[in-house]
Amino acid sequence: QEHAASDLKFTVAGKRGVFDVTPLTMRAYSGQGSGNLRADFTGAVPRYQLSYTLAQFHVDAFLKPLSPKNVPEGSADLTANLSMQGKTVKAIRQTLQGKVSLRGKNLILKGRDLDQEFDRFESSQTFNLVDVGAFFFAGPVGLAVTKGYNFASILQGSEGRSVIRTLVSDWNVERGVALSQDVAIATTKNRVALQGGLDFVNERFDDVTVALIDDKGCIRAQQTIHGAFNNPVVENPSTLKALTGPVAKLLKQVGSLFPGGECEVFYAGSVAPPK
């Protein structure tokens, strides 16, 4: 099985209650993993420090448990630098600090033409942006938070294909809450970005917003998800075009007066707009 971890190798060196597991290497999802772990038992509470990189792992092998068909093809890099302390899993989770990053290029999604669906989305709003968000962004984190929501629905299509040219998913972890730092994908024609937090202590979505954005990084359409991981509330999507009545009319008039007008920038990260 290509998703199984194999070739696990490590050396443990210990001195006065401090143990270093280095180098810690293994293959997982057809990628090569390497890193080190330090466990410090000198204080009242055990402390742990983990640095780990899984290079060029196969996204399809990783996501196959979600859905056996139409899994995205391609490889990505995962890096994690985390510290934690405690005697129980709960305590360790509450003290989790550090950074997690998932990055990939030219991932292929068969069975769905995301660009076509994004174009339709602004007029019909039948498409679920949160599907795209969780699927591509949360990555390893995503599988942990998908138990209450059928994210695999994005894989059920049978027409078209999509190229995810760039995937960046950088998170800061503070006290067991992962906060989005730079989280976005670029397809051939569009960008989708995510903002918000994943609270692993209370197992909740912390005001997560997924947005289809324009070249300036301003919102074209957005959708939010909040509540418990196992029973999340996904709000209906909203788009600027969905505004009706005098407010929309006024905004359009203001927009025509200032065609290059200011908009609230939702995303200003490293994923550039498609050319």
mmCIF file of C-alpha atoms in Angstrom:
data_model
loop_
_atom_site.group_PDB
_atom_site.id
_atom_site.type_symbol
_atom_site.label_atom_id
_atom_site.label_comp_id
_atom_site.label_asym_id
_atom_site.label_seq_id
_atom_site.Cartn_x
_atom_site.Cartn_y
_atom_site.Cartn_z
ATOM 1 C CA GLN A 1 0.000 0.000 0.000
ATOM 2 C CA GLU A 2 1.539 3.247 -1.055
ATOM 3 C CA HIS A 3 -0.200 5.208 1.696
ATOM 4 C CA ALA A 4 1.305 3.070 4.432
ATOM 5 C CA ALA A 5 4.356 4.397 6.226
ATOM 6 C CA SER A 6 7.451 2.318 5.556
ATOM 7 C CA ASP A 7 11.226 2.347 5.930
ATOM 8 C CA LEU A 8 10.985 3.947 9.360
ATOM 9 C CA LYS A 9 14.493 4.638 10.662
ATOM 10 C CA PHE A 10 15.611 6.592 13.695
ATOM 11 C CA THR A 11 18.322 6.875 16.294
ATOM 12 C CA VAL A 12 17.577 7.757 19.908
ATOM 13 C CA ALA A 13 20.149 9.538 22.041
ATOM 14 C CA GLY A 14 19.273 10.276 25.653
ATOM 15 C CA LYS A 15 20.986 12.195 28.402
ATOM 16 C CA ARG A 16 19.616 13.239 31.799
ATOM 17 C CA GLY A 17 15.970 12.951 30.815
ATOM 18 C CA VAL A 18 16.251 14.566 27.376
ATOM 19 C CA PHE A 19 15.834 12.251 24.393
ATOM 20 C CA ASP A 20 16.602 13.181 20.789
ATOM 21 C CA VAL A 21 15.117 11.057 18.027
ATOM 22 C CA THR A 22 17.234 12.098 15.060
ATOM 23 C CA PRO A 23 17.316 11.615 12.193
ATOM 24 C CA LEU A 24 13.728 10.382 11.999
ATOM 25 C CA THR A 25 13.123 9.213 8.423
ATOM 26 C CA MET A 26 10.338 7.276 6.759
ATOM 27 C CA ARG A 27 8.454 6.975 3.496
ATOM 28 C CA ALA A 28 4.741 7.811 3.510
ATOM 29 C CA TYR A 29 2.271 8.242 0.647
ATOM 30 C CA SER A 30 5.219 7.606 -1.710
ATOM 31 C CA GLY A 31 7.004 10.676 -0.323
ATOM 32 C CA GLN A 32 10.227 10.842 1.659
ATOM 33 C CA GLY A 33 9.861 12.069 5.218
ATOM 34 C CA SER A 34 12.626 13.315 7.473
ATOM 35 C CA GLY A 35 12.839 15.222 10.710
ATOM 36 C CA ASN A 36 13.614 15.044 14.387
ATOM 37 C CA LEU A 37 11.807 14.808 17.706
ATOM 38 C CA ARG A 38 13.040 15.968 21.105
ATOM 39 C CA ALA A 39 11.341 14.757 24.278
ATOM 40 C CA ASP A 40 12.284 16.506 27.514
ATOM 41 C CA PHE A 41 11.262 14.785 30.747
ATOM 42 C CA THR A 42 13.340 16.931 33.117
ATOM 43 C CA GLY A 43 10.452 19.150 34.243
ATOM 44 C CA ALA A 44 7.145 18.423 35.965
ATOM 45 C CA VAL A 45 5.460 18.100 32.560
ATOM 46 C CA PRO A 46 6.972 16.343 29.511
ATOM 47 C CA ARG A 47 7.825 18.708 26.636
ATOM 48 C CA TYR A 48 8.074 17.736 22.989
ATOM 49 C CA GLN A 49 9.541 19.464 19.939
ATOM 50 C CA LEU A 50 8.874 18.083 16.444
ATOM 51 C CA SER A 51 10.322 19.189 13.094
ATOM 52 C CA TYR A 52 9.228 17.160 10.108
ATOM 53 C CA THR A 53 9.114 17.389 6.312
ATOM 54 C CA LEU A 54 7.327 15.003 3.970
ATOM 55 C CA ALA A 55 8.617 15.803 0.483
ATOM 56 C CA GLN A 56 6.788 15.058 -2.757
ATOM 57 C CA PHE A 57 4.115 12.816 -1.264
ATOM 58 C CA HIS A 58 1.352 11.606 -3.572
ATOM 59 C CA VAL A 59 -1.843 13.559 -2.968
ATOM 60 C CA ASP A 60 -3.958 10.782 -4.487
ATOM 61 C CA ALA A 61 -2.618 8.194 -2.033
ATOM 62 C CA PHE A 62 -3.280 10.544 0.859
ATOM 63 C CA LEU A 63 -6.848 11.443 -0.140
ATOM 64 C CA LYS A 64 -7.953 8.020 -1.358
ATOM 65 C CA PRO A 65 -9.628 7.183 1.984
ATOM 66 C CA LEU A 66 -12.045 10.081 1.345
ATOM 67 C CA SER A 67 -13.109 8.841 -2.053
ATOM 68 C CA PRO A 68 -11.671 6.017 -4.131
ATOM 69 C CA LYS A 69 -12.392 7.689 -7.473
ATOM 70 C CA ASN A 70 -11.398 11.026 -8.999
ATOM 71 C CA VAL A 71 -8.758 11.798 -6.396
ATOM 72 C CA PRO A 72 -6.481 14.701 -7.366
ATOM 73 C CA GLU A 73 -3.224 13.582 -8.954
ATOM 74 C CA GLY A 74 0.128 15.156 -8.251
ATOM 75 C CA SER A 75 2.560 15.622 -5.410
ATOM 76 C CA ALA A 76 2.952 18.113 -2.582
ATOM 77 C CA ASP A 77 5.300 18.981 0.279
ATOM 78 C CA LEU A 78 4.263 19.043 3.925
ATOM 79 C CA THR A 79 6.353 20.665 6.651
ATOM 80 C CA ALA A 80 5.560 20.924 10.354
ATOM 81 C CA ASN A 81 7.417 22.578 13.225
ATOM 82 C CA LEU A 82 5.475 22.019 16.422
ATOM 83 C CA SER A 83 6.025 22.136 20.156
ATOM 84 C CA MET A 84 3.722 20.711 22.812
ATOM 85 C CA GLN A 85 3.703 19.637 26.433
ATOM 86 C CA GLY A 86 1.568 17.567 28.755
ATOM 87 C CA LYS A 87 0.889 14.116 30.154
ATOM 88 C CA THR A 88 -2.408 13.508 28.345
ATOM 89 C CA VAL A 89 -3.562 13.865 24.744
ATOM 90 C CA LYS A 90 -5.947 16.629 25.845
ATOM 91 C CA ALA A 91 -3.179 18.593 27.569
ATOM 92 C CA ILE A 92 -0.846 18.152 24.607
ATOM 93 C CA ARG A 93 -3.543 19.375 22.216
ATOM 94 C CA GLN A 94 -4.135 22.507 24.327
ATOM 95 C CA THR A 95 -0.447 23.449 24.234
ATOM 96 C CA LEU A 96 0.191 22.763 20.546
ATOM 97 C CA GLN A 97 2.199 25.635 19.008
ATOM 98 C CA GLY A 98 4.073 26.147 15.766
ATOM 99 C CA LYS A 99 3.649 26.125 11.997
ATOM 100 C CA VAL A 100 2.269 23.701 9.415
ATOM 101 C CA SER A 101 2.627 24.174 5.659
ATOM 102 C CA LEU A 102 1.278 22.257 2.662
ATOM 103 C CA ARG A 103 2.395 23.281 -0.838
ATOM 104 C CA GLY A 104 1.876 21.818 -4.280
ATOM 105 C CA LYS A 105 1.892 22.683 -7.981
ATOM 106 C CA ASN A 106 0.023 21.397 -11.029
ATOM 107 C CA LEU A 107 -2.370 19.040 -9.268
ATOM 108 C CA ILE A 108 -4.915 17.469 -11.634
ATOM 109 C CA LEU A 109 -8.548 16.969 -10.598
ATOM 110 C CA LYS A 110 -10.449 14.748 -13.030
ATOM 111 C CA GLY A 111 -14.215 14.775 -13.362
ATOM 112 C CA ARG A 112 -14.669 18.453 -12.472
ATOM 113 C CA ASP A 113 -14.053 21.653 -14.419
ATOM 114 C CA LEU A 114 -13.703 24.046 -11.503
ATOM 115 C CA ASP A 115 -13.242 27.134 -13.690
ATOM 116 C CA GLN A 116 -16.491 26.443 -15.496
ATOM 117 C CA GLU A 117 -18.242 25.858 -12.178
ATOM 118 C CA PHE A 118 -16.815 29.060 -10.706
ATOM 119 C CA ASP A 119 -18.159 30.983 -13.709
ATOM 120 C CA ARG A 120 -21.596 29.503 -13.175
ATOM 121 C CA PHE A 121 -21.369 29.913 -9.420
ATOM 122 C CA GLU A 122 -21.680 33.680 -9.522
ATOM 123 C CA SER A 123 -24.984 33.436 -11.347
ATOM 124 C CA SER A 124 -26.469 30.208 -9.999
ATOM 125 C CA GLN A 125 -24.756 29.749 -6.600
ATOM 126 C CA THR A 126 -25.328 26.017 -6.781
ATOM 127 C CA PHE A 127 -21.674 25.177 -6.266
ATOM 128 C CA ASN A 128 -20.199 24.663 -2.822
ATOM 129 C CA LEU A 129 -17.057 26.732 -2.250
ATOM 130 C CA VAL A 130 -16.467 25.107 1.124
ATOM 131 C CA ASP A 131 -15.963 21.770 -0.662
ATOM 132 C CA VAL A 132 -13.057 23.202 -2.607
ATOM 133 C CA GLY A 133 -11.680 24.926 0.450
ATOM 134 C CA ALA A 134 -11.544 22.003 2.777
ATOM 135 C CA PHE A 135 -10.413 19.650 0.146
ATOM 136 C CA PHE A 136 -7.382 21.474 -1.071
ATOM 137 C CA PHE A 137 -6.424 23.677 1.812
ATOM 138 C CA ALA A 138 -6.776 21.833 4.987
ATOM 139 C CA GLY A 139 -4.882 18.893 3.560
ATOM 140 C CA PRO A 140 -3.746 16.735 6.441
ATOM 141 C CA VAL A 141 -5.702 18.924 8.793
ATOM 142 C CA GLY A 142 -8.715 18.506 6.526
ATOM 143 C CA LEU A 143 -9.088 14.813 7.088
ATOM 144 C CA ALA A 144 -9.279 15.427 10.810
ATOM 145 C CA VAL A 145 -12.096 17.944 10.456
ATOM 146 C CA THR A 146 -14.148 16.273 7.740
ATOM 147 C CA LYS A 147 -15.959 13.729 9.864
ATOM 148 C CA GLY A 148 -19.192 15.726 9.972
ATOM 149 C CA TYR A 149 -19.265 16.931 6.391
ATOM 150 C CA ASN A 150 -19.236 15.145 3.059
ATOM 151 C CA PHE A 151 -16.256 16.888 1.473
ATOM 152 C CA ALA A 152 -15.858 13.939 -0.868
ATOM 153 C CA SER A 153 -18.761 15.327 -2.901
ATOM 154 C CA ILE A 154 -16.237 17.422 -4.844
ATOM 155 C CA LEU A 155 -14.875 14.162 -6.232
ATOM 156 C CA GLN A 156 -18.164 12.808 -7.528
ATOM 157 C CA GLY A 157 -18.162 14.648 -10.873
ATOM 158 C CA SER A 158 -17.765 12.879 -14.178
ATOM 159 C CA GLU A 159 -17.091 15.694 -16.653
ATOM 160 C CA GLY A 160 -14.059 17.830 -17.376
ATOM 161 C CA ARG A 161 -10.781 18.261 -15.557
ATOM 162 C CA SER A 162 -9.090 20.993 -13.563
ATOM 163 C CA VAL A 163 -5.497 22.003 -13.034
ATOM 164 C CA ILE A 164 -4.662 23.413 -9.617
ATOM 165 C CA ARG A 165 -1.617 25.376 -10.726
ATOM 166 C CA THR A 166 -0.633 26.444 -7.234
ATOM 167 C CA LEU A 167 -1.651 25.299 -3.764
ATOM 168 C CA VAL A 168 -0.376 27.122 -0.676
ATOM 169 C CA SER A 169 -1.699 26.230 2.767
ATOM 170 C CA ASP A 170 0.328 27.842 5.576
ATOM 171 C CA TRP A 171 -1.042 27.774 9.131
ATOM 172 C CA ASN A 172 0.108 29.140 12.485
ATOM 173 C CA VAL A 173 -0.845 26.952 15.434
ATOM 174 C CA GLU A 174 -1.451 28.636 18.792
ATOM 175 C CA ARG A 175 -2.727 26.779 21.868
ATOM 176 C CA GLY A 176 -4.230 24.044 19.722
ATOM 177 C CA VAL A 177 -5.907 26.374 17.226
ATOM 178 C CA ALA A 178 -4.645 26.430 13.617
ATOM 179 C CA LEU A 179 -4.972 29.952 12.179
ATOM 180 C CA SER A 180 -4.767 30.476 8.421
ATOM 181 C CA GLN A 181 -1.667 32.436 7.432
ATOM 182 C CA ASP A 182 -1.501 32.123 3.640
ATOM 183 C CA VAL A 183 -4.105 29.727 2.283
ATOM 184 C CA ALA A 184 -5.145 29.766 -1.393
ATOM 185 C CA ILE A 185 -5.266 27.872 -4.675
ATOM 186 C CA ALA A 186 -4.997 29.109 -8.248
ATOM 187 C CA THR A 187 -6.664 27.235 -11.091
ATOM 188 C CA THR A 188 -6.106 28.138 -14.734
ATOM 189 C CA LYS A 189 -8.461 31.133 -14.484
ATOM 190 C CA ASN A 190 -9.411 31.680 -10.841
ATOM 191 C CA ARG A 191 -8.188 31.983 -7.271
ATOM 192 C CA VAL A 192 -9.894 30.722 -4.135
ATOM 193 C CA ALA A 193 -8.626 31.724 -0.686
ATOM 194 C CA LEU A 194 -9.463 30.747 2.874
ATOM 195 C CA GLN A 195 -9.356 32.621 6.167
ATOM 196 C CA GLY A 196 -10.207 31.446 9.642
ATOM 197 C CA GLY A 197 -9.241 28.991 12.332
ATOM 198 C CA LEU A 198 -9.512 25.294 13.135
ATOM 199 C CA ASP A 199 -9.900 24.782 16.881
ATOM 200 C CA PHE A 200 -8.609 21.309 17.728
ATOM 201 C CA VAL A 201 -9.103 21.795 21.465
ATOM 202 C CA ASN A 202 -12.867 22.268 21.176
ATOM 203 C CA GLU A 203 -13.083 20.563 17.761
ATOM 204 C CA ARG A 204 -14.753 23.530 16.090
ATOM 205 C CA PHE A 205 -14.482 25.635 12.941
ATOM 206 C CA ASP A 206 -13.567 29.160 14.001
ATOM 207 C CA ASP A 207 -15.255 31.496 11.469
ATOM 208 C CA VAL A 208 -13.788 29.882 8.374
ATOM 209 C CA THR A 209 -14.526 31.802 5.163
ATOM 210 C CA VAL A 210 -13.756 30.467 1.698
ATOM 211 C CA ALA A 211 -13.839 33.095 -1.057
ATOM 212 C CA LEU A 212 -13.580 33.255 -4.821
ATOM 213 C CA ILE A 213 -11.392 36.329 -5.312
ATOM 214 C CA ASP A 214 -10.522 38.727 -8.127
ATOM 215 C CA ASP A 215 -7.083 39.886 -9.291
ATOM 216 C CA LYS A 216 -6.890 42.435 -6.461
ATOM 217 C CA GLY A 217 -7.663 39.795 -3.853
ATOM 218 C CA CYS A 218 -11.163 41.155 -3.233
ATOM 219 C CA ILE A 219 -14.174 38.884 -2.775
ATOM 220 C CA ARG A 220 -16.286 37.880 -5.788
ATOM 221 C CA ALA A 221 -18.198 35.252 -3.835
ATOM 222 C CA GLN A 222 -17.846 33.778 -0.375
ATOM 223 C CA GLN A 223 -19.142 31.080 1.919
ATOM 224 C CA THR A 224 -18.583 30.510 5.635
ATOM 225 C CA ILE A 225 -18.495 27.448 7.844
ATOM 226 C CA HIS A 226 -18.658 27.384 11.637
ATOM 227 C CA GLY A 227 -19.632 25.105 14.502
ATOM 228 C CA ALA A 228 -18.458 21.664 15.575
ATOM 229 C CA PHE A 229 -16.252 19.549 13.312
ATOM 230 C CA ASN A 230 -18.756 16.695 13.532
ATOM 231 C CA ASN A 231 -21.820 18.883 12.875
ATOM 232 C CA PRO A 232 -20.748 22.065 11.077
ATOM 233 C CA VAL A 233 -23.027 24.832 9.851
ATOM 234 C CA VAL A 234 -22.289 25.768 6.237
ATOM 235 C CA GLU A 235 -23.862 29.104 5.352
ATOM 236 C CA ASN A 236 -25.424 29.651 1.947
ATOM 237 C CA PRO A 237 -22.954 31.274 -0.443
ATOM 238 C CA SER A 238 -23.176 34.993 -1.083
ATOM 239 C CA THR A 239 -21.934 36.941 -4.092
ATOM 240 C CA LEU A 240 -21.842 40.618 -4.931
ATOM 241 C CA LYS A 241 -24.209 39.868 -7.794
ATOM 242 C CA ALA A 242 -26.669 38.435 -5.295
ATOM 243 C CA LEU A 243 -27.261 41.888 -3.817
ATOM 244 C CA THR A 244 -30.564 43.319 -4.986
ATOM 245 C CA GLY A 245 -32.528 46.502 -4.564
ATOM 246 C CA PRO A 246 -31.349 50.023 -3.797
ATOM 247 C CA VAL A 247 -28.106 48.972 -2.074
ATOM 248 C CA ALA A 248 -26.881 47.058 -5.124
ATOM 249 C CA LYS A 249 -27.964 49.892 -7.396
ATOM 250 C CA LEU A 250 -26.055 52.400 -5.278
ATOM 251 C CA LEU A 251 -22.939 50.204 -5.207
ATOM 252 C CA LYS A 252 -23.036 49.843 -8.981
ATOM 253 C CA GLN A 253 -23.360 53.619 -9.395
ATOM 254 C CA VAL A 254 -20.443 54.211 -7.031
ATOM 255 C CA GLY A 255 -18.475 51.534 -8.888
ATOM 256 C CA SER A 256 -19.060 53.238 -12.230
ATOM 257 C CA LEU A 257 -17.921 56.574 -10.781
ATOM 258 C CA PHE A 258 -14.727 54.987 -9.479
ATOM 259 C CA PRO A 259 -13.956 52.087 -11.805
ATOM 260 C CA GLY A 260 -10.635 51.429 -10.104
ATOM 261 C CA GLY A 261 -12.258 51.922 -6.729
ATOM 262 C CA GLU A 262 -11.094 50.497 -3.458
ATOM 263 C CA CYS A 263 -12.325 47.149 -2.256
ATOM 264 C CA GLU A 264 -11.631 45.288 0.949
ATOM 265 C CA VAL A 265 -8.733 42.945 0.231
ATOM 266 C CA PHE A 266 -9.526 39.449 1.496
ATOM 267 C CA TYR A 267 -6.294 37.825 0.332
ATOM 268 C CA ALA A 268 -2.827 39.321 -0.109
ATOM 269 C CA GLY A 269 -0.708 36.178 0.089
ATOM 270 C CA SER A 270 1.828 34.513 -2.177
ATOM 271 C CA VAL A 271 -0.524 32.848 -4.698
ATOM 272 C CA ALA A 272 -0.509 35.184 -7.706
ATOM 273 C CA PRO A 273 -3.610 35.698 -9.874
ATOM 274 C CA PRO A 274 -3.725 33.628 -13.081
ATOM 275 C CA LYS A 275 -2.333 35.457 -16.096
#
